[in-house]
mmCIF file of C-alpha atoms and ligand atoms in Angstrom:
data_model
loop_
_atom_site.group_PDB
_atom_site.id
_atom_site.type_symbol
_atom_site.label_atom_id
_atom_site.label_comp_id
_atom_site.label_asym_id
_atom_site.label_seq_id
_atom_site.Cartn_x
_atom_site.Cartn_y
_atom_site.Cartn_z
ATOM 1 C CA UNK A 1 0.000 0.000 0.000
ATOM 2 C CA UNK A 2 1.331 3.448 -0.803
ATOM 3 C CA UNK A 3 2.158 5.705 2.086
ATOM 4 C CA UNK A 4 0.719 9.147 2.675
ATOM 5 C CA UNK A 5 3.417 11.308 4.213
ATOM 6 C CA UNK A 6 2.589 14.584 5.963
ATOM 7 C CA UNK A 7 4.900 16.940 7.818
ATOM 8 C CA UNK A 8 5.131 20.596 8.724
ATOM 9 C CA UNK A 9 7.781 23.180 9.470
ATOM 10 C CA UNK A 10 7.144 26.549 11.096
ATOM 11 C CA UNK A 11 8.104 29.625 9.080
ATOM 12 C CA UNK A 12 9.910 31.313 11.921
ATOM 13 C CA UNK A 13 13.221 31.991 10.169
ATOM 14 C CA UNK A 14 16.676 30.584 10.750
ATOM 15 C CA UNK A 15 16.088 27.045 9.567
ATOM 16 C CA UNK A 16 19.108 25.184 10.851
ATOM 17 C CA UNK A 17 21.055 21.951 10.701
ATOM 18 C CA UNK A 18 18.723 20.370 13.297
ATOM 19 C CA UNK A 19 15.722 20.996 11.042
ATOM 20 C CA UNK A 20 17.667 19.659 8.085
ATOM 21 C CA UNK A 21 19.059 16.463 9.616
ATOM 22 C CA UNK A 22 16.074 15.835 11.909
ATOM 23 C CA UNK A 23 13.372 16.459 9.341
ATOM 24 C CA UNK A 24 13.976 17.951 5.883
ATOM 25 C CA UNK A 25 16.644 15.441 4.783
ATOM 26 C CA UNK A 26 14.121 12.674 5.522
ATOM 27 C CA UNK A 27 11.405 14.537 3.615
ATOM 28 C CA UNK A 28 13.638 14.424 0.542
ATOM 29 C CA UNK A 29 14.272 10.685 0.883
ATOM 30 C CA UNK A 30 10.531 10.052 1.241
ATOM 31 C CA UNK A 31 9.805 12.324 -1.730
ATOM 32 C CA UNK A 32 12.223 10.271 -3.809
ATOM 33 C CA UNK A 33 10.309 7.037 -3.203
ATOM 34 C CA UNK A 34 7.810 6.731 -6.058
ATOM 35 C CA UNK A 35 5.314 4.854 -3.893
ATOM 36 C CA UNK A 36 4.789 7.784 -1.515
ATOM 37 C CA UNK A 37 2.325 10.672 -1.730
ATOM 38 C CA UNK A 38 4.059 13.455 0.210
ATOM 39 C CA UNK A 39 2.533 16.638 1.572
ATOM 40 C CA UNK A 40 4.796 19.236 3.176
ATOM 41 C CA UNK A 41 3.193 22.159 4.926
ATOM 42 C CA UNK A 42 4.586 25.548 5.933
ATOM 43 C CA UNK A 43 2.690 25.806 9.218
ATOM 44 C CA UNK A 44 2.142 29.549 9.422
ATOM 45 C CA UNK A 45 -0.864 29.243 11.770
ATOM 46 C CA UNK A 46 1.441 27.511 14.244
ATOM 47 C CA UNK A 47 3.974 30.322 13.885
ATOM 48 C CA UNK A 48 1.541 32.958 15.199
ATOM 49 C CA UNK A 49 1.203 31.186 18.558
ATOM 50 C CA UNK A 50 4.042 33.547 19.437
ATOM 51 C CA UNK A 51 4.259 37.140 18.212
ATOM 52 C CA UNK A 52 5.442 37.583 14.619
ATOM 53 C CA UNK A 53 6.405 40.575 12.553
ATOM 54 C CA UNK A 54 4.063 40.850 9.570
ATOM 55 C CA UNK A 55 6.698 41.391 6.853
ATOM 56 C CA UNK A 56 9.142 38.901 8.322
ATOM 57 C CA UNK A 57 6.411 36.265 8.499
ATOM 58 C CA UNK A 58 5.668 36.685 4.808
ATOM 59 C CA UNK A 59 9.374 36.364 3.938
ATOM 60 C CA UNK A 60 9.797 33.375 6.226
ATOM 61 C CA UNK A 61 6.865 31.556 4.612
ATOM 62 C CA UNK A 62 8.543 31.922 1.216
ATOM 63 C CA UNK A 63 11.961 31.043 2.627
ATOM 64 C CA UNK A 64 10.650 27.838 4.210
ATOM 65 C CA UNK A 65 9.057 26.801 0.920
ATOM 66 C CA UNK A 66 12.337 27.700 -0.838
ATOM 67 C CA UNK A 67 14.250 25.534 1.647
ATOM 68 C CA UNK A 68 12.037 22.539 0.889
ATOM 69 C CA UNK A 69 12.627 22.928 -2.836
ATOM 70 C CA UNK A 70 16.341 23.762 -2.509
ATOM 71 C CA UNK A 71 16.836 20.652 -0.358
ATOM 72 C CA UNK A 72 15.447 18.454 -3.124
ATOM 73 C CA UNK A 73 11.678 18.200 -2.737
ATOM 74 C CA UNK A 74 10.155 17.896 -6.189
ATOM 75 C CA UNK A 75 7.017 19.997 -6.495
ATOM 76 C CA UNK A 76 5.761 18.054 -9.478
ATOM 77 C CA UNK A 77 5.504 15.052 -7.177
ATOM 78 C CA UNK A 78 4.940 16.390 -3.659
ATOM 79 C CA UNK A 79 2.519 19.037 -2.449
ATOM 80 C CA UNK A 80 4.042 22.114 -0.789
ATOM 81 C CA UNK A 81 1.605 24.658 0.625
ATOM 82 C CA UNK A 82 1.032 27.006 3.531
ATOM 83 C CA UNK A 83 -1.461 26.085 6.205
ATOM 84 C CA UNK A 84 -3.378 29.369 6.422
ATOM 85 C CA UNK A 85 -4.447 28.972 2.758
ATOM 86 C CA UNK A 86 -6.480 25.850 3.548
ATOM 87 C CA UNK A 87 -9.434 26.645 5.820
ATOM 88 C CA UNK A 88 -10.003 23.067 6.925
ATOM 89 C CA UNK A 89 -6.944 23.128 9.203
ATOM 90 C CA UNK A 90 -8.366 25.737 11.562
ATOM 91 C CA UNK A 91 -11.858 24.283 11.383
ATOM 92 C CA UNK A 92 -10.614 20.772 12.106
ATOM 93 C CA UNK A 93 -8.559 22.125 14.958
ATOM 94 C CA UNK A 94 -11.680 23.561 16.608
ATOM 95 C CA UNK A 95 -13.612 20.315 16.228
ATOM 96 C CA UNK A 96 -10.756 18.245 17.640
ATOM 97 C CA UNK A 97 -10.252 20.689 20.510
ATOM 98 C CA UNK A 98 -13.799 19.839 21.573
ATOM 99 C CA UNK A 99 -12.869 16.142 21.691
ATOM 100 C CA UNK A 100 -9.492 16.319 23.434
ATOM 101 C CA UNK A 101 -9.530 16.452 27.233
ATOM 102 C CA UNK A 102 -7.469 19.204 28.871
ATOM 103 C CA UNK A 103 -5.647 16.579 30.880
ATOM 104 C CA UNK A 104 -3.997 15.312 27.708
ATOM 105 C CA UNK A 105 -2.805 18.784 26.772
ATOM 106 C CA UNK A 106 -1.558 19.505 30.263
ATOM 107 C CA UNK A 107 1.047 16.806 29.781
ATOM 108 C CA UNK A 108 2.683 18.425 26.744
ATOM 109 C CA UNK A 109 6.271 19.232 27.631
ATOM 110 C CA UNK A 110 6.860 21.565 24.678
ATOM 111 C CA UNK A 111 4.167 23.927 25.978
ATOM 112 C CA UNK A 112 5.796 23.935 29.397
ATOM 113 C CA UNK A 113 9.193 24.703 27.848
ATOM 114 C CA UNK A 114 7.907 27.393 25.507
ATOM 115 C CA UNK A 115 5.583 29.068 28.011
ATOM 116 C CA UNK A 116 8.339 29.214 30.612
ATOM 117 C CA UNK A 117 7.669 30.365 34.148
ATOM 118 C CA UNK A 118 4.876 32.763 33.367
ATOM 119 C CA UNK A 119 2.439 30.431 31.705
ATOM 120 C CA UNK A 120 -0.541 32.672 32.441
ATOM 121 C CA UNK A 121 0.868 35.020 29.805
ATOM 122 C CA UNK A 122 1.325 32.385 27.098
ATOM 123 C CA UNK A 123 -1.289 32.477 24.349
ATOM 124 C CA UNK A 124 -4.162 30.000 24.322
ATOM 125 C CA UNK A 125 -2.951 29.186 20.813
ATOM 126 C CA UNK A 126 0.378 27.978 22.175
ATOM 127 C CA UNK A 127 -1.516 25.724 24.565
ATOM 128 C CA UNK A 128 -3.687 24.132 21.872
ATOM 129 C CA UNK A 129 -0.901 24.091 19.281
ATOM 130 C CA UNK A 130 -0.719 20.244 19.302
ATOM 131 C CA UNK A 131 -4.417 20.043 18.373
ATOM 132 C CA UNK A 132 -3.860 22.126 15.261
ATOM 133 C CA UNK A 133 -1.000 19.755 14.489
ATOM 134 C CA UNK A 134 -3.363 16.784 14.874
ATOM 135 C CA UNK A 135 -5.819 18.479 12.518
ATOM 136 C CA UNK A 136 -3.017 19.001 9.931
ATOM 137 C CA UNK A 137 -2.159 15.335 9.962
ATOM 138 C CA UNK A 138 -5.616 13.754 10.256
ATOM 139 C CA UNK A 139 -7.199 15.793 7.446
ATOM 140 C CA UNK A 140 -4.929 14.066 4.926
ATOM 141 C CA UNK A 141 -5.309 10.492 6.226
ATOM 142 C CA UNK A 142 -1.540 10.616 6.688
ATOM 143 C CA UNK A 143 -0.079 7.187 7.339
ATOM 144 C CA UNK A 144 3.410 8.403 8.265
ATOM 145 C CA UNK A 145 4.727 11.613 9.804
ATOM 146 C CA UNK A 146 8.477 12.318 9.591
ATOM 147 C CA UNK A 147 9.641 14.599 12.404
ATOM 148 C CA UNK A 148 12.504 15.159 14.808
ATOM 149 C CA UNK A 149 12.446 13.534 18.227
ATOM 150 C CA UNK A 150 11.017 16.638 19.918
ATOM 151 C CA UNK A 151 7.649 16.076 18.189
ATOM 152 C CA UNK A 152 7.148 12.527 19.434
ATOM 153 C CA UNK A 153 4.762 13.501 22.212
ATOM 154 C CA UNK A 154 2.637 15.599 19.843
ATOM 155 C CA UNK A 155 2.306 12.616 17.533
ATOM 156 C CA UNK A 156 1.225 10.365 20.362
ATOM 157 C CA UNK A 157 -1.449 12.926 21.191
ATOM 158 C CA UNK A 158 -2.531 12.969 17.522
ATOM 159 C CA UNK A 159 -2.955 9.186 17.642
ATOM 160 C CA UNK A 160 -4.982 9.408 20.866
ATOM 161 C CA UNK A 161 -7.220 12.129 19.446
ATOM 162 C CA UNK A 162 -7.881 10.120 16.253
ATOM 163 C CA UNK A 163 -8.830 7.058 18.265
ATOM 164 C CA UNK A 164 -11.073 9.027 20.598
ATOM 165 C CA UNK A 165 -12.911 10.703 17.705
ATOM 166 C CA UNK A 166 -13.486 7.332 16.011
ATOM 167 C CA UNK A 167 -14.775 5.860 19.252
ATOM 168 C CA UNK A 168 -16.936 8.828 20.314
ATOM 169 C CA UNK A 169 -18.666 8.940 16.938
ATOM 170 C CA UNK A 170 -18.672 5.226 16.351
ATOM 171 C CA UNK A 171 -16.826 5.587 13.048
ATOM 172 C CA UNK A 172 -14.046 3.067 13.228
ATOM 173 C CA UNK A 173 -11.064 3.922 10.992
ATOM 174 C CA UNK A 174 -12.532 7.250 9.825
ATOM 175 C CA UNK A 175 -9.571 9.171 11.193
ATOM 176 C CA UNK A 176 -6.423 7.234 10.308
ATOM 177 C CA UNK A 177 -4.021 6.667 13.184
ATOM 178 C CA UNK A 178 -0.622 7.832 11.834
ATOM 179 C CA UNK A 179 2.789 6.316 12.494
ATOM 180 C CA UNK A 180 5.622 8.623 13.516
ATOM 181 C CA UNK A 181 8.778 8.391 11.405
ATOM 182 C CA UNK A 182 11.529 9.390 13.777
ATOM 183 C CA UNK A 183 15.077 8.313 12.975
ATOM 184 C CA UNK A 184 16.449 6.094 15.709
ATOM 185 C CA UNK A 185 19.770 7.872 15.597
ATOM 186 C CA UNK A 186 20.615 11.553 15.150
ATOM 187 C CA UNK A 187 16.988 12.651 15.453
ATOM 188 C CA UNK A 188 17.954 15.259 18.016
ATOM 189 C CA UNK A 189 20.751 17.588 16.973
ATOM 190 C CA UNK A 190 22.097 19.527 19.920
ATOM 191 C CA UNK A 191 23.435 23.071 20.307
ATOM 192 C CA UNK A 192 27.092 23.539 19.305
ATOM 193 C CA UNK A 193 27.609 25.394 22.575
ATOM 194 C CA UNK A 194 25.851 22.986 24.952
ATOM 195 C CA UNK A 195 25.416 19.299 24.180
ATOM 196 C CA UNK A 196 22.458 19.056 26.560
ATOM 197 C CA UNK A 197 20.385 21.715 24.795
ATOM 198 C CA UNK A 198 18.531 21.186 21.523
ATOM 199 C CA UNK A 199 19.812 23.132 18.511
ATOM 200 C CA UNK A 200 17.098 25.731 18.154
ATOM 201 C CA UNK A 201 16.207 28.797 16.137
ATOM 202 C CA UNK A 202 15.268 30.586 19.328
ATOM 203 C CA UNK A 203 18.705 30.218 20.972
ATOM 204 C CA UNK A 204 20.039 33.785 21.404
ATOM 205 C CA UNK A 205 23.548 32.656 20.422
ATOM 206 C CA UNK A 206 23.953 32.279 16.665
ATOM 207 C CA UNK A 207 27.125 30.267 17.374
ATOM 208 C CA UNK A 208 24.911 27.523 18.811
ATOM 209 C CA UNK A 209 23.556 26.527 15.399
ATOM 210 C CA UNK A 210 24.453 26.182 11.726
ATOM 211 C CA UNK A 211 21.793 28.044 9.750
ATOM 212 C CA UNK A 212 20.957 26.777 6.294
ATOM 213 C CA UNK A 213 21.776 30.280 5.054
ATOM 214 C CA UNK A 214 25.274 30.423 6.622
ATOM 215 C CA UNK A 215 28.287 31.041 4.375
ATOM 216 C CA UNK A 216 31.260 28.644 4.229
ATOM 217 C CA UNK A 217 33.247 30.968 6.496
ATOM 218 C CA UNK A 218 30.452 31.101 9.052
ATOM 219 C CA UNK A 219 30.201 27.305 9.072
ATOM 220 C CA UNK A 220 33.957 26.991 9.500
ATOM 221 C CA UNK A 221 33.996 29.497 12.328
ATOM 222 C CA UNK A 222 31.068 27.929 14.169
ATOM 223 C CA UNK A 223 32.487 24.409 13.948
ATOM 224 C CA UNK A 224 35.876 25.703 15.091
ATOM 225 C CA UNK A 225 34.255 27.317 18.124
ATOM 226 C CA UNK A 226 31.945 24.349 18.882
ATOM 227 C CA UNK A 227 32.280 23.058 22.425
ATOM 228 C CA UNK A 228 34.126 19.747 22.891
ATOM 229 C CA UNK A 229 35.826 18.045 25.813
ATOM 230 C CA UNK A 230 39.503 17.446 26.435
ATOM 231 C CA UNK A 231 39.626 13.694 25.765
ATOM 232 C CA UNK A 232 40.491 12.125 22.433
ATOM 233 C CA UNK A 233 37.768 10.590 20.264
ATOM 234 C CA UNK A 234 37.037 7.006 21.400
ATOM 235 C CA UNK A 235 36.747 3.892 19.216
ATOM 236 C CA UNK A 236 33.528 2.648 20.739
ATOM 237 C CA UNK A 237 30.103 4.183 21.202
ATOM 238 C CA UNK A 238 29.909 3.109 24.832
ATOM 239 C CA UNK A 239 32.828 5.395 25.645
ATOM 240 C CA UNK A 240 30.804 8.397 24.511
ATOM 241 C CA UNK A 241 28.604 8.118 27.585
ATOM 242 C CA UNK A 242 28.418 11.412 29.529
ATOM 243 C CA UNK A 243 30.192 13.226 26.685
ATOM 244 C CA UNK A 244 27.245 15.050 25.082
ATOM 245 C CA UNK A 245 29.280 17.464 22.941
ATOM 246 C CA UNK A 246 31.443 14.665 21.555
ATOM 247 C CA UNK A 247 28.338 12.622 20.839
ATOM 248 C CA UNK A 248 26.703 15.520 19.060
ATOM 249 C CA UNK A 249 29.621 16.385 16.735
ATOM 250 C CA UNK A 250 30.195 12.735 15.848
ATOM 251 C CA UNK A 251 26.447 12.298 15.316
ATOM 252 C CA UNK A 252 26.291 15.315 13.003
ATOM 253 C CA UNK A 253 29.268 14.003 11.039
ATOM 254 C CA UNK A 254 27.674 10.539 10.709
ATOM 255 C CA UNK A 255 24.294 11.881 9.708
ATOM 256 C CA UNK A 256 25.534 14.366 7.101
ATOM 257 C CA UNK A 257 27.880 11.781 5.571
ATOM 258 C CA UNK A 258 25.218 9.034 5.623
ATOM 259 C CA UNK A 259 27.281 6.641 7.683
ATOM 260 C CA UNK A 260 26.785 4.857 10.986
ATOM 261 C CA UNK A 261 28.289 6.126 14.210
ATOM 262 C CA UNK A 262 30.495 3.014 14.270
ATOM 263 C CA UNK A 263 31.928 3.914 10.876
ATOM 264 C CA UNK A 264 32.647 7.449 12.086
ATOM 265 C CA UNK A 265 34.306 6.129 15.237
ATOM 266 C CA UNK A 266 36.446 3.822 13.091
ATOM 267 C CA UNK A 267 37.515 6.813 11.050
ATOM 268 C CA UNK A 268 38.284 9.163 13.951
ATOM 269 C CA UNK A 269 38.923 6.926 16.978
ATOM 270 C CA UNK A 270 42.121 7.999 18.773
ATOM 271 C CA UNK A 271 42.275 11.337 16.910
ATOM 272 C CA UNK A 272 41.684 14.801 18.341
ATOM 273 C CA UNK A 273 38.594 16.927 17.861
ATOM 274 C CA UNK A 274 40.582 19.378 15.767
ATOM 275 C CA UNK A 275 40.909 16.651 13.091
ATOM 276 C CA UNK A 276 37.189 15.918 13.191
ATOM 277 C CA UNK A 277 36.329 19.616 13.072
ATOM 278 C CA UNK A 278 38.340 20.246 9.897
ATOM 279 C CA UNK A 279 36.542 17.452 8.074
ATOM 280 C CA UNK A 280 33.165 18.212 9.596
ATOM 281 C CA UNK A 281 33.332 21.854 8.469
ATOM 282 C CA UNK A 282 34.302 20.731 4.991
ATOM 283 C CA UNK A 283 31.546 18.176 4.542
ATOM 284 C CA UNK A 284 28.955 20.552 6.025
ATOM 285 C CA UNK A 285 29.976 23.304 3.591
ATOM 286 C CA UNK A 286 29.926 20.880 0.673
ATOM 287 C CA UNK A 287 26.443 19.648 1.515
ATOM 288 C CA UNK A 288 24.894 22.883 2.702
ATOM 289 C CA UNK A 289 26.378 25.468 0.328
ATOM 290 C CA UNK A 290 24.481 24.250 -2.754
ATOM 291 C CA UNK A 291 21.252 24.373 -0.711
ATOM 292 C CA UNK A 292 22.076 27.866 0.555
ATOM 293 C CA UNK A 293 22.778 29.060 -2.978
ATOM 294 C CA UNK A 294 19.508 27.625 -4.249
ATOM 295 C CA UNK A 295 17.530 29.134 -1.325
ATOM 296 C CA UNK A 296 18.963 32.565 -2.190
ATOM 297 C CA UNK A 297 18.116 32.140 -5.864
ATOM 298 C CA UNK A 298 14.575 30.981 -5.130
ATOM 299 C CA UNK A 299 13.814 33.671 -2.556
ATOM 300 C CA UNK A 300 14.669 36.259 -5.193
ATOM 301 C CA UNK A 301 11.860 34.842 -7.309
ATOM 302 C CA UNK A 302 8.842 35.592 -5.136
ATOM 303 C CA UNK A 303 6.400 35.052 -7.993
ATOM 304 C CA UNK A 304 7.629 31.539 -8.567
ATOM 305 C CA UNK A 305 7.390 30.643 -4.872
ATOM 306 C CA UNK A 306 3.919 32.166 -4.554
ATOM 307 C CA UNK A 307 2.799 30.163 -7.573
ATOM 308 C CA UNK A 308 4.118 26.894 -6.085
ATOM 309 C CA UNK A 309 2.387 27.634 -2.768
ATOM 310 C CA UNK A 310 -0.872 28.540 -4.454
ATOM 311 C CA UNK A 311 -0.911 25.423 -6.622
ATOM 312 C CA UNK A 312 -0.047 23.339 -3.568
ATOM 313 C CA UNK A 313 -2.857 24.938 -1.558
ATOM 314 C CA UNK A 314 -5.365 24.142 -4.261
ATOM 315 C CA UNK A 315 -4.363 20.450 -4.257
ATOM 316 C CA UNK A 316 -4.348 20.351 -0.442
ATOM 317 C CA UNK A 317 -7.750 22.026 -0.334
ATOM 318 C CA UNK A 318 -9.246 19.254 -2.439
ATOM 319 C CA UNK A 319 -8.119 16.581 0.016
ATOM 320 C CA UNK A 320 -8.681 18.416 3.300
ATOM 321 C CA UNK A 321 -11.940 20.032 2.147
ATOM 322 C CA UNK A 322 -13.446 16.627 1.442
ATOM 323 C CA UNK A 323 -12.314 15.209 4.791
ATOM 324 C CA UNK A 324 -13.689 18.101 6.824
ATOM 325 C CA UNK A 325 -17.021 17.777 5.006
ATOM 326 C CA UNK A 326 -17.247 14.124 6.043
ATOM 327 C CA UNK A 327 -16.133 14.992 9.545
ATOM 328 C CA UNK A 328 -18.910 17.573 9.914
ATOM 329 C CA UNK A 329 -21.482 15.111 8.634
ATOM 330 C CA UNK A 330 -20.371 12.538 11.206
ATOM 331 C CA UNK A 331 -20.730 15.116 13.988
ATOM 332 C CA UNK A 332 -24.264 15.988 12.897
ATOM 333 C CA UNK A 333 -23.805 19.397 11.290
HETATM 334 P P1 AMP B 1 10.145 23.558 13.685
HETATM 335 O O1 AMP B 1 11.169 24.436 13.081
HETATM 336 O O2 AMP B 1 10.085 23.635 15.171
HETATM 337 O O3 AMP B 1 8.818 23.668 13.006
HETATM 338 O O4 AMP B 1 10.648 22.071 13.393
HETATM 339 C C1 AMP B 1 10.608 21.511 12.110
HETATM 340 C C2 AMP B 1 11.132 20.092 12.145
HETATM 341 O O5 AMP B 1 12.499 20.075 12.542
HETATM 342 C C3 AMP B 1 10.403 19.187 13.154
HETATM 343 O O6 AMP B 1 10.233 17.900 12.577
HETATM 344 C C4 AMP B 1 11.345 19.116 14.318
HETATM 345 O O7 AMP B 1 11.218 17.911 15.035
HETATM 346 C C5 AMP B 1 12.699 19.180 13.626
HETATM 347 N N1 AMP B 1 13.746 19.741 14.523
HETATM 348 C C6 AMP B 1 13.781 20.984 15.048
HETATM 349 N N2 AMP B 1 14.894 21.144 15.816
HETATM 350 C C7 AMP B 1 15.562 19.970 15.759
HETATM 351 C C8 AMP B 1 16.796 19.490 16.335
HETATM 352 N N3 AMP B 1 17.553 20.262 17.102
HETATM 353 N N4 AMP B 1 17.175 18.218 16.062
HETATM 354 C C9 AMP B 1 16.421 17.411 15.258
HETATM 355 N N5 AMP B 1 15.262 17.796 14.682
HETATM 356 C C10 AMP B 1 14.828 19.053 14.923
HETATM 357 N N1 LIG B 2 4.890 21.125 15.576
HETATM 358 C C1 LIG B 2 5.851 20.869 14.534
HETATM 359 C C2 LIG B 2 7.195 21.476 14.964
HETATM 360 O O1 LIG B 2 7.268 22.415 15.668
HETATM 361 C C3 LIG B 2 5.418 21.465 13.230
HETATM 362 C C4 LIG B 2 4.172 20.836 12.717
HETATM 363 C C5 LIG B 2 2.943 21.425 12.647
HETATM 364 C C6 LIG B 2 4.023 19.536 12.192
HETATM 365 N N2 LIG B 2 2.049 20.587 12.106
HETATM 366 C C7 LIG B 2 2.649 19.405 11.820
HETATM 367 C C8 LIG B 2 4.894 18.469 12.025
HETATM 368 C C9 LIG B 2 2.153 18.212 11.285
HETATM 369 C C10 LIG B 2 4.385 17.289 11.486
HETATM 370 C C11 LIG B 2 3.037 17.166 11.112
HETATM 371 O O2 LIG B 2 8.200 21.021 14.529
#
């Protein structure tokens, strides 16, 4: 049976190596499999759960779409669109929010992290963000959802919500329960400055991440300054225990060069981090620079990007519009 793949990325600027290795690189592999129907969404409604600048948001929507295409997603095969263009997402989100108990949402760790200490001031949107995500996925009968490790809990919630809807309305299998596609290894790329913190676009230090728009010199400089420890690189994975920075750099190297951690340890075991860093910076530049160049070229062609997004939205609308119609009928509207 062919797979229906759905995933989303927020247009909040600064797409980085974590987004690429944790998500977008997998999108491209899935896109390349002829059997798959892939739908990739620029989730702009999710982005406004925190304050956005109007003009920046518009640019970031185009830049995220450009990043998908520059990374290798083929728009003649996969659908790329932005969420706010397809009404069913917000409508589905409301319906599902009436099914999901608050207790389920109260467990979401990302909300706790993002809301911080003063959660009374966080937007209600940020709180129900995972329900909109469930709506995104369930409207397309997605069978598989490729994401980084940080989205695992949101996907479990999506599965629970689908099952509850089917049970509450006695419509077995109406909402398809999706499978997460999370790489077992390297699905969580950490900050270059702190191996215990996730690489993130919201980290105030730009040295903590490699942005997909960084120049070769910036990549070189950031890798040079990346935190390591003072021991040599070991030969075995077990010896990486309690060495988060070492684990992270070796993981990034393995992931970007499509090899296992064991192969990387064979290559670098006994050497110093300076050796690894030289090669890591080189391979990162070689892989990322063509993407960066293509992103720049595409973002200069706003008309082209807007056309891709519009065509994508029209295809998405056909699928999601039909599903929401059926959903409303089931409810009794
Ligand atoms: P976001 O930019 O938060 O919308 O995330 C887009 C995708 O990138 C999601 O699938 C995330 O799980 C993934 N992602 C974000 N940060 C990281 C990271 N540091 N390591 C691995 N995957 C990540
Ligand atoms: N919440 C995801 C993130 O921050 C983005 C997202 C929104 C998403 N809707 C989705 C991912 C649907 C997968 C499927 O990374």
